Each structure stands twice: as C-alpha cells, then as structure tokens.
XYZ file of C-alpha atoms in Angstrom:
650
model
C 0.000 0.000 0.000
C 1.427 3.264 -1.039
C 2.375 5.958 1.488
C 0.104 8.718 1.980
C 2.586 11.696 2.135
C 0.125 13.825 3.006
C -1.094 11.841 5.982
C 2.576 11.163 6.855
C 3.141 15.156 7.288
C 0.528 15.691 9.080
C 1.277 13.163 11.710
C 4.654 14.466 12.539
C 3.035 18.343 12.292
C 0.626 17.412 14.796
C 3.397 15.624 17.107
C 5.433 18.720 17.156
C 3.496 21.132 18.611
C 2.110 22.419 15.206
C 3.644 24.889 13.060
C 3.811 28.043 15.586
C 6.668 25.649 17.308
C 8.464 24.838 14.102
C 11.729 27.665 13.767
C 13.437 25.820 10.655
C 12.818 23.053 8.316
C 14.574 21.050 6.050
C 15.786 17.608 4.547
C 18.593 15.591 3.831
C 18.355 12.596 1.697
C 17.199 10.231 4.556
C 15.801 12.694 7.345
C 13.475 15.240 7.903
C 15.312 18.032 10.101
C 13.577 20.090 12.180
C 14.345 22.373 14.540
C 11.930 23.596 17.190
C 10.970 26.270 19.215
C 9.939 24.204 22.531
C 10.799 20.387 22.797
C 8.220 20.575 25.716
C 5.206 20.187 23.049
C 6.702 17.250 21.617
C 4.500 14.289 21.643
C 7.023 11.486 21.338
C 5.288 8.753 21.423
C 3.169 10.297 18.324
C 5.820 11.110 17.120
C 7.955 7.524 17.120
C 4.269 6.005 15.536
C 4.123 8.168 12.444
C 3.281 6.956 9.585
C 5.881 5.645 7.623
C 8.678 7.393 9.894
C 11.611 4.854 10.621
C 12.840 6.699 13.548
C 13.982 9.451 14.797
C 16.102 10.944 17.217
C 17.651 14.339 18.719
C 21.113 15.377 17.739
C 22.866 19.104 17.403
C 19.802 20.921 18.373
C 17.451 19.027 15.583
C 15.165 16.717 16.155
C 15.881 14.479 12.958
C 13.196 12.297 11.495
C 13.849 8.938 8.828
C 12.156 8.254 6.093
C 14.228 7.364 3.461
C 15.614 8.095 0.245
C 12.406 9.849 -2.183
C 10.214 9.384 0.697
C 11.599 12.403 2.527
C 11.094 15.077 -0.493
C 7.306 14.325 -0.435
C 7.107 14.100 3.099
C 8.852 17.262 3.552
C 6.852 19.376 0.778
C 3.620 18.063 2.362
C 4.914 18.918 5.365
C 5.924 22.933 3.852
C 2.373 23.347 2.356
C 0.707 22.231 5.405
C 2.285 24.174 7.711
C 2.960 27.417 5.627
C 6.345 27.147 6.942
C 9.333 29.013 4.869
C 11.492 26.185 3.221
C 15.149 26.565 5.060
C 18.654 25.581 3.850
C 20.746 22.714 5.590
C 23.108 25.143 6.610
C 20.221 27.672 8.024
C 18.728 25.176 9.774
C 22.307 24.323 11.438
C 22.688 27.803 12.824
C 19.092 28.042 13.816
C 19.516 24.625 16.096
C 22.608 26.163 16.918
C 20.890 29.707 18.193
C 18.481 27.261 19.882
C 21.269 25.869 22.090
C 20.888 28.671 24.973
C 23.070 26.795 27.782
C 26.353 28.231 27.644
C 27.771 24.936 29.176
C 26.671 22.930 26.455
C 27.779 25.625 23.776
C 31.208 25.249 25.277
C 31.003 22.002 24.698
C 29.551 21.705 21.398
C 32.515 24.379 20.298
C 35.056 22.205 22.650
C 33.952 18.832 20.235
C 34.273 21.521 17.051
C 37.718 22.173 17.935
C 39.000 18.889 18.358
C 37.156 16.048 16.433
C 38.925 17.134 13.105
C 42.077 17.412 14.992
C 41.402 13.605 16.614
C 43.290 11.785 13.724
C 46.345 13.359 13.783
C 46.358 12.287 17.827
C 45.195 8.893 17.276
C 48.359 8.263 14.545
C 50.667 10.154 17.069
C 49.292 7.976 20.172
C 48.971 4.517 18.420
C 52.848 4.970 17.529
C 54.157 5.992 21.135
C 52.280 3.247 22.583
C 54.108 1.263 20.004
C 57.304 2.957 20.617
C 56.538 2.429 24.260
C 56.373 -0.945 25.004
C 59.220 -1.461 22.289
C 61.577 0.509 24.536
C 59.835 -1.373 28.007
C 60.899 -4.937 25.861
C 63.819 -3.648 25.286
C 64.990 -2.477 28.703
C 63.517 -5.929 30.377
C 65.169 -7.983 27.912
C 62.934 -9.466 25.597
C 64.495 -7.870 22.765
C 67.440 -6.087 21.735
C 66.131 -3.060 19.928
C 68.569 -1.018 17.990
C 67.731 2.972 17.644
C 71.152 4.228 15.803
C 69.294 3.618 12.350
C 66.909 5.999 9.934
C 64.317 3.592 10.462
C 63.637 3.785 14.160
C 64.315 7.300 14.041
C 61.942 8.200 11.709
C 59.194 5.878 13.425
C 60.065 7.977 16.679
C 59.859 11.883 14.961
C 56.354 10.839 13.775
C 55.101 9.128 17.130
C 56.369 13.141 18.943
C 55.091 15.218 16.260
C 51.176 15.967 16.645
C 51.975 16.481 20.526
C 55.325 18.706 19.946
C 53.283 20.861 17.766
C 49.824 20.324 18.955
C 49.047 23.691 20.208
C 49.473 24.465 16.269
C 46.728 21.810 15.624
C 44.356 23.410 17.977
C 44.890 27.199 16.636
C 43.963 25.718 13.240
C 41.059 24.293 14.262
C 40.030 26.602 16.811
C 40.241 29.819 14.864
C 38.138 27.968 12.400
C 35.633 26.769 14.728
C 35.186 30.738 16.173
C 35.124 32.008 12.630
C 38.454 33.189 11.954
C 41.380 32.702 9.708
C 42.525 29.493 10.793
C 46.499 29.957 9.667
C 46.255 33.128 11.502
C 45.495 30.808 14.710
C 48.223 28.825 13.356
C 50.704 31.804 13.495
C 49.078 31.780 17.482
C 49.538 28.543 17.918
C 53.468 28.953 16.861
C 53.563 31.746 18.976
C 52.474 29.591 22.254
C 56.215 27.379 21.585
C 57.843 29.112 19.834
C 61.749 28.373 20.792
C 62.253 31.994 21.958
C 60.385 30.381 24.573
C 61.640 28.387 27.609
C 60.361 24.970 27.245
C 57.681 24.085 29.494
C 58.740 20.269 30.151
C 61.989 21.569 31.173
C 60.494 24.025 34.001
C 60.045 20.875 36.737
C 63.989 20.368 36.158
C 65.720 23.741 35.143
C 63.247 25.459 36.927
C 62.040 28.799 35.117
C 64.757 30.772 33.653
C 63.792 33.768 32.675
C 60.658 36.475 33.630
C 60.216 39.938 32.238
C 58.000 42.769 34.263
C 54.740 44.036 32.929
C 54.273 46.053 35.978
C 57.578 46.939 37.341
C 57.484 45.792 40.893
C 53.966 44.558 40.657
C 53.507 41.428 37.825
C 56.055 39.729 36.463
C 55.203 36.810 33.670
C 57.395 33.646 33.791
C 58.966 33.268 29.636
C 58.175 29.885 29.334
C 56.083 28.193 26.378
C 52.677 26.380 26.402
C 53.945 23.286 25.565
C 50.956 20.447 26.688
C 48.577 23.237 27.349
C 45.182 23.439 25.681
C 42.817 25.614 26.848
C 45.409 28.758 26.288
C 45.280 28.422 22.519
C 41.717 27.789 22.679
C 41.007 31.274 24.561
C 43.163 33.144 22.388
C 41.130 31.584 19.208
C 38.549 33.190 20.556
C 40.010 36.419 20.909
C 41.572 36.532 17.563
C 38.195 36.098 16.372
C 36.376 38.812 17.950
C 39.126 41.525 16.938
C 39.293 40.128 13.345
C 35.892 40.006 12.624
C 35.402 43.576 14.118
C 38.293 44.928 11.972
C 37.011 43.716 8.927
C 34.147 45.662 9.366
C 35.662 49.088 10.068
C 39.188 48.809 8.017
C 38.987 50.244 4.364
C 39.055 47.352 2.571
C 42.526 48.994 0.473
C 44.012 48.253 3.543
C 42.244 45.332 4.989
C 44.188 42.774 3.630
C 47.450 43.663 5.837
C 46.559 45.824 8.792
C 43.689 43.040 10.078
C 45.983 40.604 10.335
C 48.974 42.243 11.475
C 46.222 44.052 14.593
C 44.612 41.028 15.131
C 47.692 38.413 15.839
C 49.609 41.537 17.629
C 46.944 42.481 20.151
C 45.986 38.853 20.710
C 49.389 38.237 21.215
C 49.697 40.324 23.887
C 46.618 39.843 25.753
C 47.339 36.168 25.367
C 50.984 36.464 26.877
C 50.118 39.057 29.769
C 46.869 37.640 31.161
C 44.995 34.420 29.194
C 47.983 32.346 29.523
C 49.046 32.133 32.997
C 45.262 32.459 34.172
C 44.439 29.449 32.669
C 47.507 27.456 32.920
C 46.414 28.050 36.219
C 43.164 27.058 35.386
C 44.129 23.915 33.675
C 46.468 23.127 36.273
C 43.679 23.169 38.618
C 41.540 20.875 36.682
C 43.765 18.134 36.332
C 44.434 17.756 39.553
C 41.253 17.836 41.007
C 40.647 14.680 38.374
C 44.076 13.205 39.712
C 42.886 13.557 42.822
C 39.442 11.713 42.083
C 41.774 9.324 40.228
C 43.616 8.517 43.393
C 40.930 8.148 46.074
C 41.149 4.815 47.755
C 39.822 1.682 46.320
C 39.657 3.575 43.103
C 36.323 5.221 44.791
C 36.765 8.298 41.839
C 37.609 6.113 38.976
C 33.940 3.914 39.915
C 32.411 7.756 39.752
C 33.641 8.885 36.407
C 33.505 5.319 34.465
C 29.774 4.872 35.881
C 28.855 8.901 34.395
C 30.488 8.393 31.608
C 28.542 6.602 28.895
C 25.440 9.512 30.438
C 28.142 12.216 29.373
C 27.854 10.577 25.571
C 24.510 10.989 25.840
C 24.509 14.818 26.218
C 27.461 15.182 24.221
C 29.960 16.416 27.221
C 32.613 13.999 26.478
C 33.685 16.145 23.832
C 35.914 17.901 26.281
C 37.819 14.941 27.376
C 40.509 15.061 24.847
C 41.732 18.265 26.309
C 41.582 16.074 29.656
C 43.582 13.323 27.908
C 45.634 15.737 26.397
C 46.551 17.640 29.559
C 47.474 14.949 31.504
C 49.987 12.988 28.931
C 51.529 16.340 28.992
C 51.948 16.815 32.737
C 52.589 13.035 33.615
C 53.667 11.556 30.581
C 50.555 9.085 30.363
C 46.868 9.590 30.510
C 45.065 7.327 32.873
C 41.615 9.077 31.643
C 41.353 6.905 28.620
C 40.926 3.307 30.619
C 38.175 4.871 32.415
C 36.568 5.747 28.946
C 37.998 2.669 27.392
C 36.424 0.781 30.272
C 32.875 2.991 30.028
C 32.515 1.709 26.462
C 33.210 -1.940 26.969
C 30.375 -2.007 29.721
C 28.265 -0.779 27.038
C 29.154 -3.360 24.508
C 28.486 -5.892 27.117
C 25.185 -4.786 27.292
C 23.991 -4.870 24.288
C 25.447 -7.868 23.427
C 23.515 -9.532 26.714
C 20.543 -7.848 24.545
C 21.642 -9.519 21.282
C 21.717 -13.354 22.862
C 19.062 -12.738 25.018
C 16.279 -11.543 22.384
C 13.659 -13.554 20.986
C 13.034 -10.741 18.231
C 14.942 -11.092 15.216
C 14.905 -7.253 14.693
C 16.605 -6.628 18.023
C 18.881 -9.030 17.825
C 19.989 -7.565 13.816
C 20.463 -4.444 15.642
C 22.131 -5.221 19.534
C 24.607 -7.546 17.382
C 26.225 -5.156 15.463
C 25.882 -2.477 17.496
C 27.656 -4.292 20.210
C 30.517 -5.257 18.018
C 31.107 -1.179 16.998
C 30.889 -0.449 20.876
C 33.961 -3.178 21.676
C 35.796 -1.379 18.893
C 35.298 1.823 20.573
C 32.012 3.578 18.790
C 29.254 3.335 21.438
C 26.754 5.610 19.760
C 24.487 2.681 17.750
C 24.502 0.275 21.140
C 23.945 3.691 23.221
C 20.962 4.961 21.550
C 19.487 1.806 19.346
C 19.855 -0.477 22.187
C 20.571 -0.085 25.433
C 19.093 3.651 26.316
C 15.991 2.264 24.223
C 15.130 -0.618 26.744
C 17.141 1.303 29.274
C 18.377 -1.162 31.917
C 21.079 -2.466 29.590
C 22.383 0.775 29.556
C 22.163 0.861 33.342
C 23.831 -2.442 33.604
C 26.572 -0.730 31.007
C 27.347 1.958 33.078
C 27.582 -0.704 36.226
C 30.168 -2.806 34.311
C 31.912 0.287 32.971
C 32.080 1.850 37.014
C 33.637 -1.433 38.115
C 36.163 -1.529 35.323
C 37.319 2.016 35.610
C 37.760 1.310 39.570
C 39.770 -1.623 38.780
C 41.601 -0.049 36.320
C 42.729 3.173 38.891
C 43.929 0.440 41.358
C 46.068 -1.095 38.836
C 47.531 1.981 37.669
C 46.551 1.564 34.323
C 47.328 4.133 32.141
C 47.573 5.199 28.456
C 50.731 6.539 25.987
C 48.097 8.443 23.558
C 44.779 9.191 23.300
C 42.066 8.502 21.079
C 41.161 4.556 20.732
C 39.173 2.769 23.024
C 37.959 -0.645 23.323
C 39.928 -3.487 21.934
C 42.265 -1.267 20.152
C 42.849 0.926 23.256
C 45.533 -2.123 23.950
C 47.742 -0.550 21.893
C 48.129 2.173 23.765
C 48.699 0.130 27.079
C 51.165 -2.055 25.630
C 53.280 -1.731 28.819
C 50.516 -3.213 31.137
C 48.958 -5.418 28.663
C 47.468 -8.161 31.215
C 45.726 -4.923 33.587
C 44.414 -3.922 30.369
C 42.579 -7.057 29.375
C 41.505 -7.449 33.256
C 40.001 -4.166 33.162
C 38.288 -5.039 29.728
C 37.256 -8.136 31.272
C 35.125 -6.931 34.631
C 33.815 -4.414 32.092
C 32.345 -6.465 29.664
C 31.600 -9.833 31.845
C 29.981 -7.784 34.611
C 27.877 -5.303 32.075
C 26.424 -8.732 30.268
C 25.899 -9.919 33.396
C 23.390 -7.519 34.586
C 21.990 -6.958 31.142
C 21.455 -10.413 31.005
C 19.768 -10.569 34.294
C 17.135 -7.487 33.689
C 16.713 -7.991 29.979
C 13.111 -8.661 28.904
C 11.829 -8.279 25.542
C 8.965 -5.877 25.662
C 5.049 -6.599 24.928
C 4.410 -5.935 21.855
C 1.341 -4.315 20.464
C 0.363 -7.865 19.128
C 0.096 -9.366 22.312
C -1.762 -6.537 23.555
C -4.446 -6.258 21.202
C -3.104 -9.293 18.155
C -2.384 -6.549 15.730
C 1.066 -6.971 14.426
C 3.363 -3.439 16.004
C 6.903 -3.018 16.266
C 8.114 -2.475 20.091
C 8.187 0.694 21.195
C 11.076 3.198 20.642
C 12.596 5.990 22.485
C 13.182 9.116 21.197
C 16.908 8.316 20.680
C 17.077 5.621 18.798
C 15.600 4.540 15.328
C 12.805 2.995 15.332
C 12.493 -0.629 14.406
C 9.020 -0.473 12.606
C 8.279 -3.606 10.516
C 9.989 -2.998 7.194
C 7.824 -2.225 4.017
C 6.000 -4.622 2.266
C 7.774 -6.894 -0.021
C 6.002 -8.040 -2.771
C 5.525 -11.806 -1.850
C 4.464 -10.583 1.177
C 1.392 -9.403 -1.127
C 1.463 -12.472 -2.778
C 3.357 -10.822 -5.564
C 6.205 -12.435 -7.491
C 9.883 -11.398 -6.599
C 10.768 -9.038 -8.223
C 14.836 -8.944 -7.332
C 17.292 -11.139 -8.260
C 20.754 -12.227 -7.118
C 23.685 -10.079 -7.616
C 26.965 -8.442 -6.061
C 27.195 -4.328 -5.987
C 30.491 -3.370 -6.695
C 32.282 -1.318 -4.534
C 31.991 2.722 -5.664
C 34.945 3.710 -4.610
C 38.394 3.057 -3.796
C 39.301 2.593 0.070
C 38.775 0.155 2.815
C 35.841 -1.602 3.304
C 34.558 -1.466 6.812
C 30.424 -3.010 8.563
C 27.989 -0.639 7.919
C 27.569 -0.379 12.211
C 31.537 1.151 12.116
C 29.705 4.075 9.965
C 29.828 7.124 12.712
C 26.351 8.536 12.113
C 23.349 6.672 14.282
C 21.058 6.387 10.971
C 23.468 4.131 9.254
C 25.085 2.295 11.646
C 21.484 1.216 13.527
C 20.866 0.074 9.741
C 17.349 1.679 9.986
C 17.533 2.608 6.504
C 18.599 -1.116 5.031
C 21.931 -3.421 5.595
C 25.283 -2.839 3.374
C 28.725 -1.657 3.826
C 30.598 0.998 3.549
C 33.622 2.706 2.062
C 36.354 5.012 3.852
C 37.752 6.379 0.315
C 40.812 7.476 -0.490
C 39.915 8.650 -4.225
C 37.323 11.230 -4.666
C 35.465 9.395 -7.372
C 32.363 7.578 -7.357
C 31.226 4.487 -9.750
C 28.382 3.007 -10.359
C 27.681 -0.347 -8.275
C 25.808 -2.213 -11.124
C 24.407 -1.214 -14.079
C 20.587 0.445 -13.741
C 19.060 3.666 -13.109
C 19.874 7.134 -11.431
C 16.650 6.990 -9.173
C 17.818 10.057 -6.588
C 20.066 13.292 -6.552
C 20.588 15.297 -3.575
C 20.534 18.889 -4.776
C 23.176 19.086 -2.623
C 25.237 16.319 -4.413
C 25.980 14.163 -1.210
C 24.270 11.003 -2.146
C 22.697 9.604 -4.757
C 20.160 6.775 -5.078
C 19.395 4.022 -8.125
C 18.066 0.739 -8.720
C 19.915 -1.727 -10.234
C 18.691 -3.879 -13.196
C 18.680 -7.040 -11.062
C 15.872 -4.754 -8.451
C 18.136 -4.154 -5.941
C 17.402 -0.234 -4.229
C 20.728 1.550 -3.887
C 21.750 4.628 -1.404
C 25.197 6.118 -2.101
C 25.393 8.880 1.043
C 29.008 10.497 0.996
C 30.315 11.312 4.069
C 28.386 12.172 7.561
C 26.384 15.275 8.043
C 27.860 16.542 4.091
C 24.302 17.900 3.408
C 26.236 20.697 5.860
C 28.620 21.414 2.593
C 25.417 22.826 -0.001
C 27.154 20.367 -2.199
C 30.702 22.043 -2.829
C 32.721 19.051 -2.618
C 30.193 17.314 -4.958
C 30.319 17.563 -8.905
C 27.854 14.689 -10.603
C 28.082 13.388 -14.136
C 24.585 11.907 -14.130
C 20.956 12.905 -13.332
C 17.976 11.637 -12.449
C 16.685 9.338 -14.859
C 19.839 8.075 -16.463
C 20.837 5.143 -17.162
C 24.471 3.854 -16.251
C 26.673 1.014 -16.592
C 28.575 -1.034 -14.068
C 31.485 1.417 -13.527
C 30.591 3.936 -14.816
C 31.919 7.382 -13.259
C 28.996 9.110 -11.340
C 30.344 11.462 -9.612
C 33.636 13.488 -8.631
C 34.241 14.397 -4.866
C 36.913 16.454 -3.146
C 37.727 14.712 -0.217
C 40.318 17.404 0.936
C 37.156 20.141 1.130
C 35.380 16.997 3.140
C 38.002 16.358 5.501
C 39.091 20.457 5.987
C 35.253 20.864 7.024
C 36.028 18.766 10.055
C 33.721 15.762 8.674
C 34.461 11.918 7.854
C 33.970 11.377 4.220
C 33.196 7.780 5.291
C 30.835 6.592 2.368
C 27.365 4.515 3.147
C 26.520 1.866 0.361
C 23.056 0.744 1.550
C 20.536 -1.201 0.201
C 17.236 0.116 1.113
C 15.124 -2.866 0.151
C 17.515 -5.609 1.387
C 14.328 -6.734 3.487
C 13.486 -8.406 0.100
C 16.789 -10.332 0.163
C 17.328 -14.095 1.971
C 20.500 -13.115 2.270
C 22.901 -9.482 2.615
C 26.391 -10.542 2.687
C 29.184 -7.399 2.498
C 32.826 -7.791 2.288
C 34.722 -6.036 4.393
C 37.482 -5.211 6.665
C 39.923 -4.676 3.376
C 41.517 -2.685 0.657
C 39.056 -2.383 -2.114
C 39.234 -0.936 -5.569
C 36.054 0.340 -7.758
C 34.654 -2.966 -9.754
C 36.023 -5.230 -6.465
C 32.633 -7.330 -4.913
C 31.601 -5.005 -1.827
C 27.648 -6.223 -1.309
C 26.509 -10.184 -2.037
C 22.215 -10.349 -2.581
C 20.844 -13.172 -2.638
C-alpha cells in the first residue's frame, strides 16, 4: 500500500506542537530536520508512531526524522504546504539549532567537540605509535628484545610518534580559529607563537626550573617566559580572541588596507593579551583541573575512577565527552601518560556488554539484527548505535553498562593503568597500554563480563502491540534511537512475485571496506535505513555499483540513489552530516533518470574540502530494500578498488 505523504506530514506536524513551534525546516536525503521552538510540546510517542517514519532521534539541536531516500522530499513538501512554513537551507537550519542551544555549558562544549574532532586523527596516529614505541623501549629495557635505535628507520618511526603532541598547540589554533570564525592559519601563526623556541620549554620548568621572567608592571607582575607546551585551553582562549578583533576589523578597516593591517592588529593584540593575562590564568586554570581529576583518580579503592567510568557513557549521551581530549591531552603532557582513557575505554566496553547480553538474550529477530552489530562497533570503541538503538531504548542495559563500565574504571585506577596516547578505546585501546597489557585485558574483562551480566539478568523483551491487542506493532522506541518499525511490504508478502534477483554491488569507490555499524552517524550504523557496507575512500570518485538507473540526486550532491537492473534499491550517502557542505565538494556526471553502466563514473568528490570541514567522508553503500533479500552478505574489513565485490544479494 502506497504511502500517503500527506497523511505522513501531518502526523509528525501534529506531534510537534504544530507549526507556531516549528523555527526551521529542512531535509537531507534520509531525514526530515527540524528544529523547534519548545521540545516541551513534543509528543514522542506520536511522534515515534508516524506513519511511515523509521525513527527518529535528537542530535545538534534538531530533532531528525527517517524516512528514506524519495520518501523524505514528499514528506517534507507536504509537510511545507501544510504548515505554511518558509522552506530553510541545511546550513540555516544548522545555525538556527545552533541559536536554539541557549546553555552556555553545552555551547562550550559543542565548540570544545568543534575544535577537536577534526584534529582527533592526527592524535590517534601520534598515540597509536608511542604506545608502540613504548612498550618497544619497556621490551627492550627488560630484555625481551634487543632493539637497535642508531638507524633511519627507528628514528623516523620515533619523529612521527612526537610530532602531533610537539606541535599540537598548532593543531588546535587551526582548528580553533576555524571553529570561532576566523582565519585558521592566523590561529596557526598563534599557535606557533604559544612554543615558539624563543620560549623556555615548558617540560623543562620541573627540572631547570624557570629561567627567565620579564616585568609588565615593574614591581607589581612579572610573567614567567616559558612556552605552552601540553597546554590546551590557552590556545583555545586566544582563538577566541583573535576572532572577535578580526571580525570587528574587517568591518571598520577600508578594505585597500584590509588585507594587511587586520591581520597584522589582530595576531599583535591577541598576542599580547594572550601572553600578559589568558595564559598564565588558565595554565592556572588547567592546572587546577587536572588535579582535582588526579585527585578523584587517586581516592582509595579507586572510589573516583567507579564515579567517572559509571557517568560516563550519560556524558555521551549529552554530548559532554567532547571535552575529554583536552583532559587526555593535559594529563599525557603533565605526567607523561593519561590514565583518563581506561576509564573511557572501560565505560565503552560495559556498554558493549550490554547490548550484546541484549543480542543473545532476544527472541526478536529485529533486536537481535540491531544489539549484534551495534555491540561489536561499541567493543571497537564507537558506542553511539549500542547507546541509543539499544541499550538507552530498553534502558536497563544501559544501566547495567554503566555498572560494568564503574567497576572496570575502579579496577583499572587500582592497577595503575594508564595510556601513551589518546584517542582509541575498546579493543584497540591495547595498543596504547602495551606496557601493562594483562591490567588492560583485566580491566576489559570486569567491564564487559559484569555489564552482560546484569543486562542479562534485567533484559526482557517488551510486549508488543500484538500481544496486547493481536495486531502486528513493532516495540516501542525511544526518542533516541531509530525505530524498528516492521519494514515495508515486499512483494511476496502481497502475494506478488519477486521481483529482485541475485547479484553483487560493486564497490563505488576506492578505500577500505569497513560493517555498515563502524559508519559514525546513528542512521546508518542502527541500519534503519537497510543493511550494506561501507567505504572510507581514499579517491574522490564515485562508480556506479551495477548497471541500472539514477533513481535520486541530492541537490546538494551528497548522495545519490538508483536501482539496479537485477531490483536491488541503492543509497550512495558520501560522508556524515555533508548535506552541511550545499554540495561544494560534490560535482555529478549523471541525473535523475539516467541510465548507467557497471562502472561507470557518477560522480567526482573532493575529499580534501570533506576532511578540511572537520567531517568523515566515510561513504554509506546501503541497500534500502535488502528486506526483500534471503541473504545481505558485504565484504569487508579490506583494501578495495572500484569494480572489487563489496555487497553479495541473494
């Protein structure tokens, strides 16, 4: 039975309070985003039952509904005419959910999370190699090898593991200036400033002591000339305040001369202010901080550690654990090791426990296709698909996950386990604990056993609808997670012939294959929209799967939608929250209505623009009808080239 669009927008209209609560609207090609004026007139429960909505959820200020590729446009101009509301842009909607966001806590730590998530690869390289570097230095001093280091390639190996932390504060000005606005290699040239070797080093203070201080005040205040090596929130400030002079310059500087006196005023007078006041204030600051968290980190018993693992999977949920880099960050500066991560490492486990307990103890095939994979993401460290499509959905998993997690972080602190890097949790986080390999699994361990444990325990599948009242219902959802509404008709569920037929999708692009669950955006990786795989690319160019026809075109360019000859229903969505990008980094060769060939060049991307943005160009390949497969089989977890198998139907 065909959707009634119409009927479909009017259900989610009335759920929202009506349109005198609706401040922006707009689509992407899965979701409809809204964002609105008082969540308090939400009717979530009406709004999880809509017709033909596949779930929703609340992230950056939005409250995002699924439909589905082609399903959303008519949803969404039904939804327009209805209302009489003014169609908005993706990127107008963005700032209007971002206006929205009042608390200035949780704009801190939205711009905190802006700052360093694009940053967060060149950490994870830098960490993953000293931990490497670590515990081949720790083998070598206790004998079990005999490393040599007078050669290019152990030297080299050791400049890369040092060089994202010896120039991090550069990293941060880059992204920080961009995140506030401002010319980001101007934040650079602050970020320089901050260690710049006219500078006493700051790692050398707590032996050398400080050598040299200068008077601002004669007599009065005196600033110590020392650099800001390991220090985060400095650079971060002074981002800020680059911004705010720059921004106000170009608006009052002829523009003749715009072009060198804003740049030259701006880095100058942040400079000073920086040097004279922001800096030591919140080294201070900073200071501060971490050792209030060392101190919770050495209570006895590990009584802190059980305090922050327990919170911290509820931080994910309201997006504070942004900040903790700067945590991790700070303390691998001041004590050469972060023992911060194991308590997040040990957070995320207990959540993969959970839903795993969910997975095997499930009679419903649906939950089970979901807490499965989700689990397995959360042991490798991404907790968002168990989080909200599993265990904050049926909520005492996610209770039992931060139990587990608690326990593990405690046992952790009394271990003294601690990490060389930052930036990999789960089973990966080993490798940055390869000096205490055995506390690491024993921390993973009482984690994960004690989390399934509970979960096992307090798990109950829900009553349905059907056995409430024998009409067939999906269980109910909450308003994180997608919903898990029986899937659309197939046609021999009408009694219709099958209309599909075996075949294998090629893979689009050239990268690594990796699950669809690995894919960091809830929508995808709950696999609300249909099963797949998907494609971290290193070459910006997109191919055709199979041959058939061009079905869907974002105007926005960021995916693309076509059904093969065979019958199989094809979603190509390039990169996670793109629609952001109004389609920049997107130049297609096809339209609507074509007809292409197996390899055949679609579209060109720039993956640089992607990836400068601050966003993972990670590349969904999903097959939206895949409930009218026996079988979805993806290859993964390799190298793959464009015409290589990536998606088995049968």
């Amino acid at each position: 039975m065909a959707l009634d669009y119409r009927q479909a927008a009017q259900e989610i209209l009335d759920a929202i309070g009506g349109p005198g609560n609706v401040v922006s609207a707009a689509h992407c090609a899965t979701r409809l985003r809204l964002v609105l004026a008082d969540d308090s007139k939400v009717n979530q429960a009406a709004v999880d039952n809509a017709t033909g909505a596949k779930g929703n959820f609340k992230a950056s200020g939005q409250l995002q509904v699924i439909y589905g590729t082609g399903t959303v446009n008519k949803v969404y101009d039904e939804f327009i005419a209805l209302g009489n509301i003014t169609a908005a842009t993706k990127a107008e909607v963005k700032e209007a959910a971002a206006q929205q966001q009042t608390n200035p806590f949780m704009r801190a730590i939205k711009l905190l999370g802006d700052v360093f998530v694009p940053i967060i690869p060149a950490i994870v390289a830098s960490g993953l190699l000293l931990g490497i570097m670590s515990a081949l230095s720790f083998m070598d001093a206790n004998g079990f090898i005999t490393l040599a280091t007078d050669n290019a390639w152990y030297q080299i190996l050791n400049l890369v593991s040092n060089t994202a932390f010896t120039f991090l504060q550069i990293l941060i000005g880059f992204s920080a200036a961009k995140a506030f606005g401002a010319n980001p290699y101007l934040g650079a040239v602050i970020g320089m400033l901050l260690i710049n070797p006219g500078l006493q080093n700051a790692n050398t203070v707590a032996t050398e002591g400080v050598q040299q201080t200068y008077a601002v005040i004669p007599g009065l205040y005196s600033i110590e000339w020392t650099g800001y090596q390991g220090h985060v929130i400095p650079i971060v400030i002074a981002c800020g305040i680059l911004s705010f002079i720059e921004k106000r310059l170009h608006k009052v500087v002829p523009e003749a001369f715009d072009l060198f006196v804003t740049p030259l005023v701006s880095v100058a007078v942040t400079a000073y202010v920086t040097m004279l006041a922001v800096g030591p204030v919140f080294v201070w600051a900073e200071n501060a901080i971490l050792g209030g968290i060392q101190f919770l980190l050495t209570l006895p018993l590990g009584l802190g550690s059980l305090i922050m693992g327990a919170l911290y999977a509820p931080t994910v949920v309201t997006g504070i654990h942004q900040m903790y880099t700067t945590i991790d960050l700070g303390q691998i500066a001041t004590y050469g090791v972060t023992f911060w991560l194991p308590l997040a490492s040990a957070a995320n486990i207990g959540q993969a426990g959970a839903a795993l307990a969910v997975a095997l103890k499930t009679k419903d095939v649906k939950v089970r296709s979901l807490a499965l994979p989700s689990s397995l993401s959360a042991f490798m460290g991404i907790t968002e698909p168990a989080i909200f499509g599993v265990n904050l959905r049926f909520f005492k998993p996610f209770v039992a996950g931060c139990i587990g997690g608690g326990l593990g972080a405690m046992v952790a602190s009394i271990m003294g386990l601690a990490a060389a890097g930052t930036g990999v949790t789960g089973i990966f986080g080993i490798l940055l604990c390869l000096n205490q390999p055995v506390q690491y699994v024993i921390m993973f361990a009482v984690s994960g056993i004690v989390a399934f444990a509970i979960s096992y325990a307090l798990y109950k599948d829900p009553e349905t609808a059907g056995e409430k009242d024998a009409q067939p219902a999906s269980a109910p959802v909450s308003t994180a997670s997608p919903k898990l509404a029986a899937a659309p008709a197939t046609p021999e569920a009408n009694g219709a012939e099958k209309t599909t037929k075996p075949e294998v999708l090629l893979a689009p692009l050239a990268g690594t294959a990796i699950k669809m669950t690995e894919v960091p955006d809830p929508v995808f990786a709950s696999e609300a929209m249909g099963t797949g795989a998907a494609v971290r690319p290193t070459v910006g160019k997109l191919y055709a799967p199979a041959a058939g026809t061009v079905t869907a075109l974002t105007e926005t360019g960021h995916a693309l939608g076509m059904t093969t000859s065979a019958g199989a229903e094809v979603l190509m969505h390039i990169g996670v929250d793109t629609v952001t990008l109004e389609g920049k980094p997107f130049t297609a060769h096809v339209t609507v209505g074509d007809h292409v060939e197996a390899g055949q060049l679609l579209m060109d991307i720039d993956l640089d623009a992607i990836r400068a943005a601050g966003l993972d160009p990670v590349t969904a390949v999903i097959v939206t009808n895949s409930d009218a497969y026996t079988k979805v089989t993806p290859h993964v977890d390799a190298a793959v080239r464009p015409g290589e198998p990536l998606v088995e139907l049968s």
